[in-house]
XYZ file of C-alpha atoms in Angstrom:
339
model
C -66.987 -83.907 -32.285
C -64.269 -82.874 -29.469
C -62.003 -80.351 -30.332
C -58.141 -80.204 -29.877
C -57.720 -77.852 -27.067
C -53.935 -77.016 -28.804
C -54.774 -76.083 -32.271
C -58.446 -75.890 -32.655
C -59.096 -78.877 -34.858
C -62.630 -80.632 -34.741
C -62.037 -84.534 -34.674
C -64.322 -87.369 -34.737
C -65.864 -88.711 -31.277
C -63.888 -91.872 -31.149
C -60.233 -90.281 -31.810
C -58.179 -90.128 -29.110
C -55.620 -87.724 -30.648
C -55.573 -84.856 -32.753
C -55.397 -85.456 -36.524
C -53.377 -82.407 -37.194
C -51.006 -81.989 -33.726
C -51.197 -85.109 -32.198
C -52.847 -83.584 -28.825
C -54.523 -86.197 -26.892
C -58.344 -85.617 -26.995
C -60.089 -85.420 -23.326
C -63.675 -87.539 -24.148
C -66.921 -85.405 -23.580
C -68.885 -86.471 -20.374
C -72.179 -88.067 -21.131
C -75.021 -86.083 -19.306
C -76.273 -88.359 -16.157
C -79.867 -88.029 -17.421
C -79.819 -89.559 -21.092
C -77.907 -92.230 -19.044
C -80.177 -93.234 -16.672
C -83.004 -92.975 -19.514
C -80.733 -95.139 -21.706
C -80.552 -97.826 -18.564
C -84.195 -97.534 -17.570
C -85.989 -97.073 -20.833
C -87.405 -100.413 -22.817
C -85.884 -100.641 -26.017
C -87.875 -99.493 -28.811
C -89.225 -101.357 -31.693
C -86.650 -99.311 -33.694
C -83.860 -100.287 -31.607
C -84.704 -104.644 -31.940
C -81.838 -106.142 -34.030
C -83.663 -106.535 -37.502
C -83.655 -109.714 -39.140
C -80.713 -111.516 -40.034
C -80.710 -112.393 -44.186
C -81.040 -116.006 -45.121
C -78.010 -117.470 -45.508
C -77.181 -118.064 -48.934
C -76.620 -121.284 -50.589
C -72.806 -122.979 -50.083
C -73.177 -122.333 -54.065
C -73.448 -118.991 -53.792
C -70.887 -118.315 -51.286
C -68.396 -120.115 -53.715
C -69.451 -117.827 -56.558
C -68.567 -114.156 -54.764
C -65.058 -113.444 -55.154
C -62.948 -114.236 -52.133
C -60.855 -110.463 -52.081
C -64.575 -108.725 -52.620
C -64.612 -107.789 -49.022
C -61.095 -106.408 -48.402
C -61.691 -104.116 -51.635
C -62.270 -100.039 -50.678
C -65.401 -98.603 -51.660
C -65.051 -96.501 -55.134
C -62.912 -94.001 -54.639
C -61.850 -93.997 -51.369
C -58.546 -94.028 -51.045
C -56.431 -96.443 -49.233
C -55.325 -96.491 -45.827
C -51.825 -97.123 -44.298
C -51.591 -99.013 -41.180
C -50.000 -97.122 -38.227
C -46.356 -98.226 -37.672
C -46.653 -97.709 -33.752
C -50.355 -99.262 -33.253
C -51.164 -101.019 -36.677
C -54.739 -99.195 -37.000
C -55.785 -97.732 -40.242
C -54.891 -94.356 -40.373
C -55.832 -91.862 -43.970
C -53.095 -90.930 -45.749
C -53.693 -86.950 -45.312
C -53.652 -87.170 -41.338
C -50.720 -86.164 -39.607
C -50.820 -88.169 -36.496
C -52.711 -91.327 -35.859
C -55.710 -90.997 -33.943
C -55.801 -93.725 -31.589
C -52.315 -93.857 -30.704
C -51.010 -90.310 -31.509
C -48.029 -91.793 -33.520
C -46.530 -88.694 -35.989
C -47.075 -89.918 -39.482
C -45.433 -86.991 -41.648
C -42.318 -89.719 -42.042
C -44.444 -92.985 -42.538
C -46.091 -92.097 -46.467
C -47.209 -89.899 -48.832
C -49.698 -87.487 -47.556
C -52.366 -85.620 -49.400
C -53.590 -81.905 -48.949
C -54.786 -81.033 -45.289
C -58.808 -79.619 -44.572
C -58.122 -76.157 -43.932
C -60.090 -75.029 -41.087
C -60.580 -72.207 -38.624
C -58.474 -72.160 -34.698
C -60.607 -71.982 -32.113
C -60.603 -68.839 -29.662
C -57.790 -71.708 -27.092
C -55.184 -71.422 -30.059
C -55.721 -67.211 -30.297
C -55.125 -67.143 -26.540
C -51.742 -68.625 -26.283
C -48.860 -65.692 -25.491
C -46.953 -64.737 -28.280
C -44.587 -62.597 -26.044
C -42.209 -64.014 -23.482
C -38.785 -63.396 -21.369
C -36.340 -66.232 -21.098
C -33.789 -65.607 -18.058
C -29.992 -66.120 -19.562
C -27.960 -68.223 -17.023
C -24.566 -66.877 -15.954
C -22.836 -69.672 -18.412
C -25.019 -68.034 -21.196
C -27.920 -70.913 -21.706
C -31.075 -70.224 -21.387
C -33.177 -70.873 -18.484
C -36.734 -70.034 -17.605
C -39.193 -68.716 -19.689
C -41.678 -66.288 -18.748
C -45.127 -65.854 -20.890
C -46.410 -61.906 -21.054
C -50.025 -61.471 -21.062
C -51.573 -58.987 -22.879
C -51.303 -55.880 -20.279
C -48.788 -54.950 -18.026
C -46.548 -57.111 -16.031
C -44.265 -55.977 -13.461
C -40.667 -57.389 -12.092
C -39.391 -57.379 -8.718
C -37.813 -59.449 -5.790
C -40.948 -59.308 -3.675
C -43.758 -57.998 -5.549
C -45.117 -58.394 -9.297
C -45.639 -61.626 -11.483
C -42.084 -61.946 -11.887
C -40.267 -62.255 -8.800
C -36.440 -62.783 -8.031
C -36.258 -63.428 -4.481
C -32.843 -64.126 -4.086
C -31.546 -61.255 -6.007
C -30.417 -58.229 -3.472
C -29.746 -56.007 -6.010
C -33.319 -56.047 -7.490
C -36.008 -53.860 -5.878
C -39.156 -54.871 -4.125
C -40.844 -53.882 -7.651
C -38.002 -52.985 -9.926
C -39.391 -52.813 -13.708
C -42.163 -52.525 -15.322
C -43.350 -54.082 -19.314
C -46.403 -53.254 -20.951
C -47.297 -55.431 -23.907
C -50.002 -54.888 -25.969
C -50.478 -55.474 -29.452
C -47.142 -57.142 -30.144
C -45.006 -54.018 -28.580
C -43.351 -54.340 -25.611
C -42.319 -51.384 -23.331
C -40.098 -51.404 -20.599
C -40.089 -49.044 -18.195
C -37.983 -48.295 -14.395
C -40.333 -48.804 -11.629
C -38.146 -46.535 -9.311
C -35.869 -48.762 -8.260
C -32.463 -48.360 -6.767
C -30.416 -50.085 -9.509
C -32.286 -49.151 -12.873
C -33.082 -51.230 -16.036
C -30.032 -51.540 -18.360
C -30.403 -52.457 -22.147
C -28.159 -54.529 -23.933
C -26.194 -52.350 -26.907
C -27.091 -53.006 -30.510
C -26.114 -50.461 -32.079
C -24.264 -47.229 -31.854
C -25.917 -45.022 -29.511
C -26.142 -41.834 -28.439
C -25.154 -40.837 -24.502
C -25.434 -37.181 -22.434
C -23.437 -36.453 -19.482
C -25.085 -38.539 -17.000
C -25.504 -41.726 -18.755
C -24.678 -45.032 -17.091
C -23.461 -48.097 -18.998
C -22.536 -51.635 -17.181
C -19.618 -53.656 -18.831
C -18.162 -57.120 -16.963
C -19.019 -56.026 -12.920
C -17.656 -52.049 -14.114
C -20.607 -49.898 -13.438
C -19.502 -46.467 -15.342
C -20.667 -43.040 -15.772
C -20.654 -40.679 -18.090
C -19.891 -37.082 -16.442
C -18.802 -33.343 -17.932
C -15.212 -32.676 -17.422
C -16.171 -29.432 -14.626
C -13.072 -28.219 -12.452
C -11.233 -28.899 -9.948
C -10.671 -26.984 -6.655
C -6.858 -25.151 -7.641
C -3.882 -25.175 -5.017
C -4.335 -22.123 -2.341
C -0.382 -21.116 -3.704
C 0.408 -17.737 -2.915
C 3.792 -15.738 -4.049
C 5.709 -14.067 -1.531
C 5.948 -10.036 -1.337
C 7.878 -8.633 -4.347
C 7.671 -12.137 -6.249
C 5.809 -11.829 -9.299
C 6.484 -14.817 -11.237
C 4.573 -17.519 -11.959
C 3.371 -20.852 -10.956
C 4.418 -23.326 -13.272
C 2.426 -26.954 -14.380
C 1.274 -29.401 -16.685
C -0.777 -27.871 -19.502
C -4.404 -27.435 -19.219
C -5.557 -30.661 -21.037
C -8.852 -30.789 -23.599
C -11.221 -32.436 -22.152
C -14.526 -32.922 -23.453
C -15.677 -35.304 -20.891
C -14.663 -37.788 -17.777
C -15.668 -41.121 -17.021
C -16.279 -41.960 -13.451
C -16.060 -45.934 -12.073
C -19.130 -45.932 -9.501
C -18.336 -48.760 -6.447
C -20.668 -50.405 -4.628
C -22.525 -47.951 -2.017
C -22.334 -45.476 -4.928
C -18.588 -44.570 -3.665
C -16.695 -42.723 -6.585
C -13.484 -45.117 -7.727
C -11.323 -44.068 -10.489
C -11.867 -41.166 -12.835
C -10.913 -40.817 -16.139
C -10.454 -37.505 -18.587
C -11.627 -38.053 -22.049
C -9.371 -36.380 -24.389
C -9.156 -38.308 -27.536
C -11.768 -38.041 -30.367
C -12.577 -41.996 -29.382
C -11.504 -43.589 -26.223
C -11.198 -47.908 -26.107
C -12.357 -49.769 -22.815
C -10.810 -52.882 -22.261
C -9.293 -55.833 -20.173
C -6.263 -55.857 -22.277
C -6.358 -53.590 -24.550
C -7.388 -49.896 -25.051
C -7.255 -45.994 -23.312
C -9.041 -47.084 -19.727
C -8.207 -50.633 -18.923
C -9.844 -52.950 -15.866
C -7.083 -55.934 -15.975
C -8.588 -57.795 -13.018
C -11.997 -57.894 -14.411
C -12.656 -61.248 -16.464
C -15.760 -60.265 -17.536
C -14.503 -57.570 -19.706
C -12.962 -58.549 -23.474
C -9.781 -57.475 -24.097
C -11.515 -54.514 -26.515
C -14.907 -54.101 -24.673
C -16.565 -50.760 -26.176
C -16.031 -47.502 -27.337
C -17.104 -43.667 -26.525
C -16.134 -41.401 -29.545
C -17.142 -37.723 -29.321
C -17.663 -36.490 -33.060
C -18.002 -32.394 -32.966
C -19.997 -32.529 -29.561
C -21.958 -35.683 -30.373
C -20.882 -38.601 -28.030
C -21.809 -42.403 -29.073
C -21.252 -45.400 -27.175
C -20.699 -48.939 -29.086
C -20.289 -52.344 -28.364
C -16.678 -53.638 -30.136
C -18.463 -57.496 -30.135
C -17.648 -58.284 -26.550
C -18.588 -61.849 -25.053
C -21.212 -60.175 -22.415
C -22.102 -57.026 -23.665
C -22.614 -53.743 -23.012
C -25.337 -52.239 -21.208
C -26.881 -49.074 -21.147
C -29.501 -47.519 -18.267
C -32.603 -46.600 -19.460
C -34.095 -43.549 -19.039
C -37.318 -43.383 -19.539
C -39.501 -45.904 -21.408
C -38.073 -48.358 -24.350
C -39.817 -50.386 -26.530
C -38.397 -53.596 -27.192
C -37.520 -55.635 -29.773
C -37.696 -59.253 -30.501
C -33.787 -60.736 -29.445
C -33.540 -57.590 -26.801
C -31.807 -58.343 -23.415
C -32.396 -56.522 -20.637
C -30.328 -56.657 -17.195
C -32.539 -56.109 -14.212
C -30.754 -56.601 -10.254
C -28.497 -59.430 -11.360
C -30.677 -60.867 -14.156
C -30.387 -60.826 -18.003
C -33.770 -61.721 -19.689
C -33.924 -61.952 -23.685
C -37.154 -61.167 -25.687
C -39.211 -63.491 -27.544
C -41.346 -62.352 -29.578
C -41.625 -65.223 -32.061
């Protein structure tokens, strides 16, 4: 019997595809010595042809019916011919087995044999990352084994050469019994985590949006004016009102060189190309209403408003992942698969 080295299924010796995936069959080697004894060796008396039966009588061969040989035996059912190679092929099989030809379209088929994968089948991944292209197809895939596997642009089983913002080993995913965890592996840049859901951010937190990196920051103070009143003049310095301002969000530039700064002072403030409180015009890979950072009683959320690329938030520590996930490493979005 040879078995399908895809699904597990024992087929017949002279098959040269799988009944049940169509997986062509490599033949088993025949062992040198039973060939040289099978060359060398005299045939045996139970090997000679036997006799041939006496021909029967011209009479005789009139009287059997002419169809009696093309008849199946009792109750064996029919075969179909295979519309690619013309062999017979049994109505329950899937795919032909000497030409591989799918049959599920070419008849009626009958109840499979249930049987038992071999260990081959069990050890295919059921975990992978597929690497989003910047036009938003998908690219290469990436199996996980069980264990961990670690990302980087020079070290790891995932490597991004080309990629100067990723670190020599920049993240790290442990999978193991259908989790996966992602973790930072001290890199420069972090691991960012595509938004969801609603989710709750501390001063601190970083989120990515188009090419905006942002952070989250407490309001503090600011150095005053050194103003002082002449002799005798005791009246005071006048300004704007002291705003309320329960946080600030701070535009980081590349180098990690502070950009604009924004006070928070509204119970929810937009983020936008077009539209909202804090705006980035120039930036085309921010929707016109991007996300959102509301501050109920203390509590501060960030959300996705159903932008075109996202929103991204740093980890901090480690995540597990779900199946559909996409996670921004360097310059690279990879999506889970756990199917």
């Amino acid at each position: 019997m040879r078995k399908c080295p895809k699904c597990g299924r024992e087929n017949d010796d002279s098959f040269s595809f799988c009944l049940d995936c169509g997986e062509p069959l490599v033949p088993k080697p025949a062992a040198s010595g039973q060939q040289a004894a099978a060359s060398t060796s005299p045939p045996s008396a139970a090997a000679q042809p036997a006799a041939a039966p006496a021909a029967s009588s011209p009479a005789q061969q009139k009287a059997a019916p002419a169809s009696q040989a093309a008849q199946p035996a009792a109750g064996a059912e029919p075969t179909l011919p295979c519309p690619s190679c013309g062999k017979p092929v049994n109505p329950g099989d899937a795919f032909c087995a000497h030409c591989g030809h799918r049959m599920s379209d070419s008849g009626p088929r009958s109840t499979m044999f249930l049987h038992t994968a071999g260990p081959e089948a069990g050890a295919q991944p059921r975990a992978r990352l597929i690497l989003i292209n910047p036009d938003g197809t998908e690219g290469a895939v990436y199996n996980l084994a069980e264990g961990k596997t670690v990302i980087g642009r020079s070290q790891g089983a995932i490597q991004f050469s080309d990629d100067p913002y990723m670190s020599p080993q920049h993240a790290q995913l442990e999978y193991s019994q259908g989790r996966i965890t992602v973790s930072d592996a001290g890199s420069l840049n972090g691991v960012y985590l595509k938004l969801t859901a609603p989710t709750a951010v501390a001063p601190g937190a970083t989120f990515r949006i188009g090419r905006q990196l942002l952070r989250l920051e407490l309001p503090g103070e600011f150095t005053p004016l050194d103003i002082k009143a002449p002799d005798g003049d005791d009246s005071r310095f006048w300004g704007s009102p002291p705003p309320t301002v329960w946080a600030r969000l701070v535009q980081v530039l590349e180098g990690g060189k502070i950009g604009e700064i924004h006070l928070l002072v509204l119970p929810e403030v937009i983020i936008g190309r077009e539209e909202g409180n804090i705006r980035f015009p120039e930036d085309g890979f921010i929707s016109s209403r991007h996300c959102a950072l509301t501050n109920k009683q203390g509590d501060c959320q960030l959300r996705d408003l159903g932008s075109s690329n996202g929103t991204y938030l740093k980890i901090s520590g480690p995540r597990q992942l779900q199946n559909g996930d996409r996670l921004q490493v360097g310059s690279q979005v990879l999506k889970v698969d756990l199917s």
